[in-house]
Amino acid sequence: MTKTVSNTYYIIVLFTVFLEENDMGKIVYCDYSATTYVKKEVLDEMLPYFTMNFGNASAIYSIGRKSRSAVEEARKKVAKCLNCDSQEVYFTSSGSEADNMALLGIARANKDKGRHIITSKVEHLAVLNTCKELEKEGFEVTYLDVDSNALVRIQNLISAIRKDTILISVMMANNEVGVFEPIYEIGKIAKERGIFFHTDAVQAVGHTKIDVDRLNIDALSLSAHKFFGPKGIGAAYIRKNINFDPVILGGHQEHCKRAGTENVAGIVGLSKAMELANDNIYEHNEKVSYLRNTLKNNIIQNIPDVIINADIENKLPGNISLSINGVDAKTLLLLLDMEGICMSNGSACNLQVETPSHVLSAMGISKSQALSTIRITLGDANTKEDIEYISDVLFNIVKKIRRN
Ligand SMILES: *Cc1c(COP(=O)(O)O)cnc(C)c1O
């Protein structure tokens, strides 16, 4: 069985590679949780910082000072979107680095207060693998179970808290199944007990208003390429009274907390993209969730034996996590790609090893269902025509696969 699947799979890979050169057709992009394109307004603001205004932000002459002021303006914009002070914003090279900065930094600097950390089983690997690293350094980590919708149960969290718990890290929105975790409740509990609270908000920015004070968030991660900014630039918010050790050592940039010459163009792009995303949350969510619901209904009505995972109201507007019984997800994705449709199987599986996603497993989904699961994440460039096209193609491919 597995053998047949993998043979079909490699034949399709070869076929796809062969077709690549001729395939000039249109692309229907439905993988917005993986990354987004860069908005034109964002790119336009970035461009001068590659050419005319290329000065080092630490330099004393005018083109350097221009870079410095661009960086500080950007920091203010980000702070405004989060309702924090600009000194609490640190630019990083990615969302992953922001997660590392917050978790490694806070844990290491506060280890005298306690060595216990709580996170969840559905976090991004940038959080999970950082927690593994902290375990090697002598920290103990509790990985909270989730319910069948990938939600942390507050009662589990409360039971996991110990005298030596110093840090809780639970993501704001899940990248695979799209659900919003109960961040407000978690923040309240953390605050009442004097425990630091970090949230990975990489998927949430642009989909919900974030007020770190109202939500009692002490540290937060975000990444520009998930909200129509460039790749390779992220930011961490870390509340000002919190001690944390820098992870990237060197020069004095970012208030001596993150060495490296500032990525001025990236920082400008991140802040512009964040401002745009924040100003358009409601329109964007409404448009995208309408498309998502239409597609979801088409799928449910036309394709038998499918399961929509984490099918709840409070989730990212474009997300559908879909299990199609008897259909190998990777085969399906390659066939969809041949029709110009970009979707994902929810986690970065490598080509040889069929490991079900840790998120789906934590939700109690069986291995075989997980390997039949695809993630559709719609976004602002999708149209009603896209939805019809996707519905037709998906229906035909599934029928074909199931016949074989
Ligand atoms: C994409 C993503 C990250 C990693 O961000 P990068 O900028 O790609 O390193 C972290 N957490 C979540 C939830 C993500 O979706």
Short mmCIF file of C-alpha atoms and ligand atoms in Angstrom, two decimals:
data_model
loop_
_atom_site.label_atom_id
_atom_site.label_comp_id
_atom_site.label_asym_id
_atom_site.label_seq_id
_atom_site.Cartn_x
_atom_site.Cartn_y
_atom_site.Cartn_z
CA MET A 1 0.00 0.00 0.00
CA THR A 2 2.64 2.51 1.10
CA LYS A 3 4.82 1.24 -1.74
CA THR A 4 2.13 1.95 -4.32
CA VAL A 5 1.53 5.39 -2.93
CA SER A 6 5.20 6.31 -3.03
CA ASN A 7 5.67 4.97 -6.58
CA THR A 8 2.71 6.96 -7.84
CA TYR A 9 4.14 9.86 -5.95
CA TYR A 10 7.56 9.74 -7.64
CA ILE A 11 6.04 9.31 -11.06
CA ILE A 12 4.00 12.41 -10.40
CA VAL A 13 7.07 14.29 -9.18
CA LEU A 14 8.91 13.45 -12.39
CA PHE A 15 5.89 14.41 -14.44
CA THR A 16 5.60 17.72 -12.62
CA VAL A 17 9.27 18.51 -13.12
CA PHE A 18 8.88 17.67 -16.80
CA LEU A 19 5.87 19.96 -17.13
CA GLU A 20 7.40 22.84 -15.26
CA GLU A 21 8.86 24.58 -18.29
CA ASN A 22 5.65 24.62 -20.27
CA ASP A 23 3.46 25.45 -17.36
CA MET A 24 2.84 29.15 -17.84
CA GLY A 25 -0.77 29.03 -16.75
CA LYS A 26 -2.28 31.02 -13.96
CA ILE A 27 -1.52 30.27 -10.36
CA VAL A 28 -4.31 30.03 -7.81
CA TYR A 29 -2.46 30.62 -4.58
CA CYS A 30 -4.14 29.16 -1.49
CA ASP A 31 -1.24 28.91 0.94
CA TYR A 32 -1.34 32.28 2.68
CA SER A 33 -0.39 30.74 6.02
CA ALA A 34 2.90 29.60 4.48
CA THR A 35 3.76 33.03 3.16
CA THR A 36 2.28 35.97 1.26
CA TYR A 37 3.35 38.14 -1.65
CA VAL A 38 4.63 41.64 -0.83
CA LYS A 39 2.05 44.40 -1.32
CA LYS A 40 3.03 47.08 -3.79
CA GLU A 41 2.65 49.88 -1.22
CA VAL A 42 5.02 47.95 1.01
CA LEU A 43 7.62 47.37 -1.69
CA ASP A 44 7.47 51.03 -2.75
CA GLU A 45 8.34 52.17 0.77
CA MET A 46 11.21 49.69 0.97
CA LEU A 47 12.95 50.39 -2.34
CA PRO A 48 14.79 53.63 -1.47
CA TYR A 49 16.53 51.87 1.42
CA PHE A 50 18.25 49.49 -0.97
CA THR A 51 19.64 52.24 -3.18
CA MET A 52 19.72 55.95 -2.28
CA ASN A 53 19.24 55.56 1.45
CA PHE A 54 21.54 52.62 2.00
CA GLY A 55 23.42 54.08 4.99
CA ASN A 56 24.19 52.10 8.12
CA ALA A 57 21.69 53.13 10.78
CA SER A 58 24.52 53.49 13.29
CA ALA A 59 26.48 55.96 11.15
CA ILE A 60 26.76 59.63 11.96
CA TYR A 61 26.33 61.14 8.45
CA SER A 62 23.01 62.07 6.89
CA ILE A 63 22.21 58.89 4.93
CA GLY A 64 22.96 56.90 8.08
CA ARG A 65 20.73 59.16 10.15
CA LYS A 66 17.98 58.71 7.56
CA SER A 67 18.20 54.96 8.06
CA ARG A 68 18.12 55.41 11.84
CA SER A 69 15.02 57.56 11.69
CA ALA A 70 13.33 55.10 9.31
CA VAL A 71 14.03 52.29 11.78
CA GLU A 72 12.71 54.28 14.73
CA GLU A 73 9.61 55.40 12.83
CA ALA A 74 8.98 51.75 11.97
CA ARG A 75 9.39 50.76 15.59
CA LYS A 76 6.77 53.34 16.59
CA LYS A 77 4.33 52.02 14.00
CA VAL A 78 4.72 48.45 15.22
CA ALA A 79 4.35 49.59 18.83
CA LYS A 80 1.18 51.46 17.95
CA CYS A 81 -0.33 48.33 16.38
CA LEU A 82 0.44 46.33 19.55
CA ASN A 83 -0.35 49.11 22.04
CA CYS A 84 3.11 48.98 23.59
CA ASP A 85 6.09 51.35 23.85
CA SER A 86 8.49 51.47 20.98
CA GLN A 87 11.39 50.54 23.30
CA GLU A 88 9.62 47.22 23.79
CA VAL A 89 9.91 46.28 20.10
CA TYR A 90 12.99 44.40 18.83
CA PHE A 91 13.50 43.66 15.16
CA THR A 92 14.72 40.17 14.31
CA SER A 93 15.45 38.18 11.15
CA SER A 94 12.22 36.14 11.33
CA GLY A 95 9.31 34.94 13.40
CA SER A 96 11.45 31.95 14.37
CA GLU A 97 14.17 34.22 15.71
CA ALA A 98 11.60 36.25 17.64
CA ASP A 99 10.38 33.04 19.29
CA ASN A 100 13.99 32.13 20.14
CA MET A 101 14.70 35.60 21.47
CA ALA A 102 11.69 35.60 23.77
CA LEU A 103 11.89 32.03 25.05
CA LEU A 104 15.65 31.53 25.35
CA GLY A 105 16.17 35.11 26.44
CA ILE A 106 13.53 35.22 29.18
CA ALA A 107 14.16 31.68 30.46
CA ARG A 108 17.93 32.07 30.71
CA ALA A 109 17.77 35.46 32.41
CA ASN A 110 15.18 34.32 34.95
CA LYS A 111 16.36 30.82 35.78
CA ASP A 112 17.06 31.78 39.39
CA LYS A 113 13.32 32.35 39.85
CA GLY A 114 12.38 28.92 38.53
CA ARG A 115 13.07 26.44 35.78
CA HIS A 116 9.62 25.32 34.74
CA ILE A 117 8.02 26.34 31.45
CA ILE A 118 4.56 25.56 30.08
CA THR A 119 3.71 25.43 26.40
CA SER A 120 1.31 23.44 24.22
CA LYS A 121 1.64 20.47 21.89
CA VAL A 122 0.37 22.47 18.92
CA GLU A 123 2.99 25.21 18.84
CA HIS A 124 5.09 25.98 15.79
CA LEU A 125 8.44 24.16 15.70
CA ALA A 126 10.16 27.48 16.38
CA VAL A 127 8.66 27.27 19.87
CA LEU A 128 8.76 23.50 20.35
CA ASN A 129 12.39 23.05 19.34
CA THR A 130 13.42 26.06 21.40
CA CYS A 131 11.73 24.46 24.41
CA LYS A 132 13.63 21.22 23.66
CA GLU A 133 16.84 23.23 23.75
CA LEU A 134 15.87 24.70 27.13
CA GLU A 135 15.26 21.19 28.43
CA LYS A 136 18.89 20.40 27.58
CA GLU A 137 19.89 23.42 29.63
CA GLY A 138 18.09 22.08 32.70
CA PHE A 139 14.63 23.57 32.31
CA GLU A 140 11.55 21.39 32.66
CA VAL A 141 8.85 21.89 30.07
CA THR A 142 5.19 20.83 30.25
CA TYR A 143 3.62 20.38 26.82
CA LEU A 144 -0.12 20.83 27.30
CA ASP A 145 -2.56 18.50 25.60
CA VAL A 146 -5.25 20.12 23.47
CA ASP A 147 -8.84 19.22 22.70
CA SER A 148 -10.09 17.89 19.35
CA ASN A 149 -10.14 21.46 17.99
CA ALA A 150 -6.49 22.04 18.96
CA LEU A 151 -7.49 24.33 21.82
CA VAL A 152 -5.61 24.46 25.11
CA ARG A 153 -7.90 23.66 28.02
CA ILE A 154 -7.64 26.29 30.73
CA GLN A 155 -8.12 23.69 33.45
CA ASN A 156 -5.07 21.77 32.15
CA LEU A 157 -3.04 24.93 32.19
CA ILE A 158 -4.01 25.73 35.78
CA SER A 159 -3.15 22.19 36.90
CA ALA A 160 0.25 22.38 35.19
CA ILE A 161 1.32 25.55 36.99
CA ARG A 162 3.93 25.00 39.72
CA LYS A 163 5.75 27.20 42.20
CA ASP A 164 8.77 27.29 39.89
CA THR A 165 6.86 28.04 36.67
CA ILE A 166 8.44 31.15 35.14
CA LEU A 167 7.06 31.21 31.63
CA ILE A 168 3.97 30.20 29.65
CA SER A 169 4.08 30.20 25.85
CA VAL A 170 0.87 29.56 23.90
CA MET A 171 0.35 30.70 20.32
CA MET A 172 -2.37 33.18 19.39
CA ALA A 173 -3.55 31.44 16.21
CA ASN A 174 -2.52 28.00 14.99
CA ASN A 175 -0.75 27.82 11.63
CA GLU A 176 -2.20 24.45 10.60
CA VAL A 177 -5.83 24.45 11.66
CA GLY A 178 -6.22 28.20 12.20
CA VAL A 179 -7.90 28.26 15.62
CA PHE A 180 -7.42 31.16 18.04
CA GLU A 181 -6.22 29.91 21.40
CA PRO A 182 -7.83 31.32 24.58
CA ILE A 183 -5.12 33.96 24.96
CA TYR A 184 -7.13 36.37 27.09
CA GLU A 185 -7.80 33.73 29.76
CA ILE A 186 -4.21 32.50 29.66
CA GLY A 187 -2.84 36.04 30.02
CA LYS A 188 -5.07 36.66 33.02
CA ILE A 189 -3.98 33.48 34.75
CA ALA A 190 -0.31 34.18 34.07
CA LYS A 191 -0.59 37.70 35.39
CA GLU A 192 -2.41 36.68 38.58
CA ARG A 193 0.40 34.24 39.34
CA GLY A 194 3.33 36.42 38.31
CA ILE A 195 4.34 34.14 35.42
CA PHE A 196 5.64 35.61 32.17
CA PHE A 197 3.40 35.02 29.18
CA HIS A 198 4.73 34.76 25.62
CA THR A 199 2.52 34.29 22.58
CA ASP A 200 3.56 33.42 19.04
CA ALA A 201 1.29 35.78 17.10
CA VAL A 202 2.87 35.14 13.71
CA GLN A 203 -0.41 33.90 12.20
CA ALA A 204 -2.65 36.28 14.12
CA VAL A 205 -1.31 39.66 13.01
CA GLY A 206 -3.62 41.18 10.44
CA HIS A 207 -6.54 38.99 11.51
CA THR A 208 -7.25 40.31 14.98
CA LYS A 209 -6.50 43.49 16.94
CA ILE A 210 -3.70 42.88 19.37
CA ASP A 211 -3.50 44.92 22.55
CA VAL A 212 -0.72 43.50 24.68
CA ASP A 213 -1.92 45.35 27.77
CA ARG A 214 -5.51 44.21 27.57
CA LEU A 215 -4.36 40.66 26.89
CA ASN A 216 -1.64 40.70 29.57
CA ILE A 217 0.97 39.58 27.08
CA ASP A 218 4.59 39.97 28.23
CA ALA A 219 6.26 38.83 25.03
CA LEU A 220 5.05 38.28 21.48
CA SER A 221 6.48 37.19 18.12
CA LEU A 222 5.51 38.30 14.64
CA SER A 223 6.83 37.93 11.09
CA ALA A 224 6.33 40.24 8.09
CA HIS A 225 6.00 37.61 5.36
CA LYS A 226 2.77 36.31 6.89
CA PHE A 227 1.04 39.68 6.42
CA PHE A 228 2.16 40.91 2.98
CA GLY A 229 5.58 42.11 4.03
CA PRO A 230 8.98 40.73 3.01
CA LYS A 231 10.56 37.47 4.14
CA GLY A 232 13.47 37.48 6.54
CA ILE A 233 12.22 40.16 8.91
CA GLY A 234 10.32 39.73 12.15
CA ALA A 235 9.91 41.38 15.51
CA ALA A 236 9.57 40.51 19.15
CA TYR A 237 7.73 42.58 21.71
CA ILE A 238 9.12 42.09 25.21
CA ARG A 239 7.65 44.05 28.12
CA LYS A 240 10.11 46.56 29.49
CA ASN A 241 10.48 45.37 33.07
CA ILE A 242 11.40 41.85 31.93
CA ASN A 243 15.02 40.77 31.97
CA PHE A 244 16.14 38.76 28.99
CA ASP A 245 19.50 37.63 27.66
CA PRO A 246 20.33 38.37 24.05
CA VAL A 247 20.64 35.38 21.73
CA ILE A 248 22.51 37.07 18.85
CA LEU A 249 25.66 38.55 20.36
CA GLY A 250 27.80 41.31 18.92
CA GLY A 251 27.24 45.02 18.43
CA HIS A 252 24.92 47.34 20.28
CA GLN A 253 21.93 47.33 17.92
CA GLU A 254 18.34 46.90 19.15
CA HIS A 255 19.02 48.33 22.62
CA CYS A 256 21.98 45.90 22.94
CA LYS A 257 19.57 42.96 22.74
CA ARG A 258 20.07 41.81 19.16
CA ALA A 259 23.33 42.40 17.35
CA GLY A 260 23.58 42.89 13.60
CA THR A 261 23.34 45.84 11.23
CA GLU A 262 19.68 46.69 10.92
CA ASN A 263 17.79 45.38 7.89
CA VAL A 264 16.44 48.86 7.24
CA ALA A 265 14.43 48.07 4.10
CA GLY A 266 12.97 44.97 5.76
CA ILE A 267 12.09 46.88 8.91
CA VAL A 268 10.40 49.61 6.89
CA GLY A 269 8.51 46.95 4.93
CA LEU A 270 7.42 45.12 8.07
CA SER A 271 6.04 48.26 9.67
CA LYS A 272 4.20 49.37 6.54
CA ALA A 273 2.71 45.91 6.05
CA MET A 274 1.66 45.74 9.68
CA GLU A 275 0.01 49.14 9.53
CA LEU A 276 -1.89 48.19 6.36
CA ALA A 277 -2.91 44.83 7.79
CA ASN A 278 -4.10 46.43 11.00
CA ASP A 279 -6.15 49.07 9.19
CA ASN A 280 -7.90 46.44 7.06
CA ILE A 281 -8.63 43.67 9.54
CA TYR A 282 -12.41 43.74 9.38
CA GLU A 283 -12.82 44.13 5.61
CA HIS A 284 -10.14 41.56 4.97
CA ASN A 285 -11.60 39.01 7.38
CA GLU A 286 -15.07 39.48 6.00
CA LYS A 287 -13.99 39.03 2.39
CA VAL A 288 -11.74 36.07 3.03
CA SER A 289 -14.11 34.25 5.37
CA TYR A 290 -16.90 34.59 2.81
CA LEU A 291 -14.69 32.91 0.19
CA ARG A 292 -13.60 30.28 2.69
CA ASN A 293 -17.18 29.43 3.68
CA THR A 294 -18.25 29.20 0.05
CA LEU A 295 -15.41 26.82 -0.74
CA LYS A 296 -16.04 24.79 2.38
CA ASN A 297 -19.71 24.38 1.51
CA ASN A 298 -18.88 23.40 -2.06
CA ILE A 299 -16.51 20.75 -0.79
CA ILE A 300 -18.93 19.35 1.77
CA GLN A 301 -21.73 19.22 -0.79
CA ASN A 302 -19.77 17.68 -3.63
CA ILE A 303 -17.08 15.44 -2.21
CA PRO A 304 -18.24 12.49 -0.14
CA ASP A 305 -16.40 11.30 2.93
CA VAL A 306 -14.52 14.43 3.91
CA ILE A 307 -13.88 15.83 7.37
CA ILE A 308 -13.30 19.50 8.09
CA ASN A 309 -10.91 19.69 11.04
CA ALA A 310 -11.26 22.26 13.80
CA ASP A 311 -14.43 23.54 12.17
CA ILE A 312 -15.20 26.26 14.67
CA GLU A 313 -16.12 29.93 14.39
CA ASN A 314 -13.14 31.45 16.11
CA LYS A 315 -10.40 30.79 13.60
CA LEU A 316 -8.36 32.44 10.87
CA PRO A 317 -10.74 33.57 8.13
CA GLY A 318 -9.03 31.77 5.23
CA ASN A 319 -8.26 28.42 6.86
CA ILE A 320 -9.75 25.07 5.93
CA SER A 321 -8.09 21.93 7.23
CA LEU A 322 -9.57 19.14 5.20
CA SER A 323 -9.22 15.36 5.47
CA ILE A 324 -10.27 13.46 2.37
CA ASN A 325 -10.66 9.81 3.21
CA GLY A 326 -8.64 7.44 1.01
CA VAL A 327 -6.70 10.23 -0.70
CA ASP A 328 -2.97 10.62 -0.11
CA ALA A 329 -2.41 14.30 0.63
CA LYS A 330 0.94 14.60 -1.14
CA THR A 331 -0.38 12.98 -4.33
CA LEU A 332 -3.35 15.31 -4.21
CA LEU A 333 -1.14 18.38 -3.71
CA LEU A 334 1.03 17.48 -6.70
CA LEU A 335 -2.00 16.96 -8.90
CA LEU A 336 -3.44 20.28 -7.72
CA ASP A 337 -0.11 21.92 -8.50
CA MET A 338 -0.38 20.66 -12.07
CA GLU A 339 -3.61 22.63 -12.31
CA GLY A 340 -1.90 25.71 -10.90
CA ILE A 341 -3.36 25.39 -7.40
CA CYS A 342 -1.01 25.88 -4.43
CA MET A 343 -2.06 24.25 -1.18
CA SER A 344 -0.17 22.54 1.60
CA ASN A 345 -0.32 19.49 3.79
CA GLY A 346 -0.15 21.51 6.92
CA SER A 347 3.32 20.76 8.05
CA ALA A 348 6.75 20.57 6.57
CA CYS A 349 6.93 16.85 5.93
CA ASN A 350 10.00 15.83 4.05
CA LEU A 351 9.64 13.81 0.89
CA GLN A 352 10.71 10.41 2.20
CA VAL A 353 9.26 10.20 5.67
CA GLU A 354 5.52 10.15 6.13
CA THR A 355 5.10 11.65 9.56
CA PRO A 356 1.71 12.99 10.49
CA SER A 357 1.71 16.59 11.65
CA HIS A 358 2.22 17.02 15.40
CA VAL A 359 -0.77 19.37 15.49
CA LEU A 360 -3.19 16.87 13.94
CA SER A 361 -1.81 14.11 16.18
CA ALA A 362 -2.32 16.26 19.28
CA MET A 363 -5.94 16.77 18.20
CA GLY A 364 -6.40 13.01 18.31
CA ILE A 365 -6.51 12.57 14.54
CA SER A 366 -5.31 9.15 13.36
CA LYS A 367 -2.19 8.76 11.27
CA SER A 368 -4.13 7.73 8.19
CA GLN A 369 -6.51 10.68 8.47
CA ALA A 370 -3.56 13.02 9.02
CA LEU A 371 -1.84 11.77 5.86
CA SER A 372 -5.06 12.53 3.96
CA THR A 373 -5.21 16.09 5.26
CA ILE A 374 -4.55 19.25 3.29
CA ARG A 375 -4.46 22.84 4.47
CA ILE A 376 -6.15 25.50 2.37
CA THR A 377 -5.43 29.06 3.44
CA LEU A 378 -7.14 31.69 1.33
CA GLY A 379 -6.16 35.33 1.23
CA ASP A 380 -6.95 38.70 -0.20
CA ALA A 381 -6.02 38.02 -3.83
CA ASN A 382 -8.43 35.09 -4.12
CA THR A 383 -11.65 35.63 -6.06
CA LYS A 384 -15.04 33.97 -6.45
CA GLU A 385 -13.76 32.55 -9.76
CA ASP A 386 -10.84 30.97 -7.89
CA ILE A 387 -13.29 29.29 -5.56
CA GLU A 388 -15.25 27.82 -8.45
CA TYR A 389 -12.08 26.68 -10.16
CA ILE A 390 -10.71 25.08 -6.99
CA SER A 391 -14.04 23.36 -6.29
CA ASP A 392 -14.15 21.83 -9.79
CA VAL A 393 -10.52 20.75 -9.88
CA LEU A 394 -10.62 19.30 -6.38
CA PHE A 395 -13.78 17.37 -7.17
CA ASN A 396 -12.31 15.90 -10.36
CA ILE A 397 -8.94 14.98 -8.89
CA VAL A 398 -10.44 13.33 -5.83
CA LYS A 399 -12.77 11.34 -8.05
CA LYS A 400 -9.84 10.23 -10.20
CA ILE A 401 -7.67 9.25 -7.23
CA ARG A 402 -10.48 7.34 -5.59
CA ARG A 403 -11.23 5.39 -8.78
CA ASN A 404 -7.66 4.08 -8.91
C1 LIG B 1 5.58 31.04 9.97
C2 LIG B 1 5.49 30.87 11.44
C3 LIG B 1 6.62 31.02 12.26
C4 LIG B 1 7.99 31.24 11.70
O1 LIG B 1 8.14 32.50 11.14
P1 LIG B 1 9.36 32.72 10.12
O2 LIG B 1 9.40 34.18 9.89
O3 LIG B 1 9.01 31.97 8.88
O4 LIG B 1 10.57 32.19 10.78
C5 LIG B 1 6.46 30.90 13.62
N1 LIG B 1 5.26 30.65 14.16
C6 LIG B 1 4.16 30.51 13.41
C7 LIG B 1 2.85 30.26 14.08
C8 LIG B 1 4.23 30.60 12.02
O5 LIG B 1 3.13 30.44 11.29
#
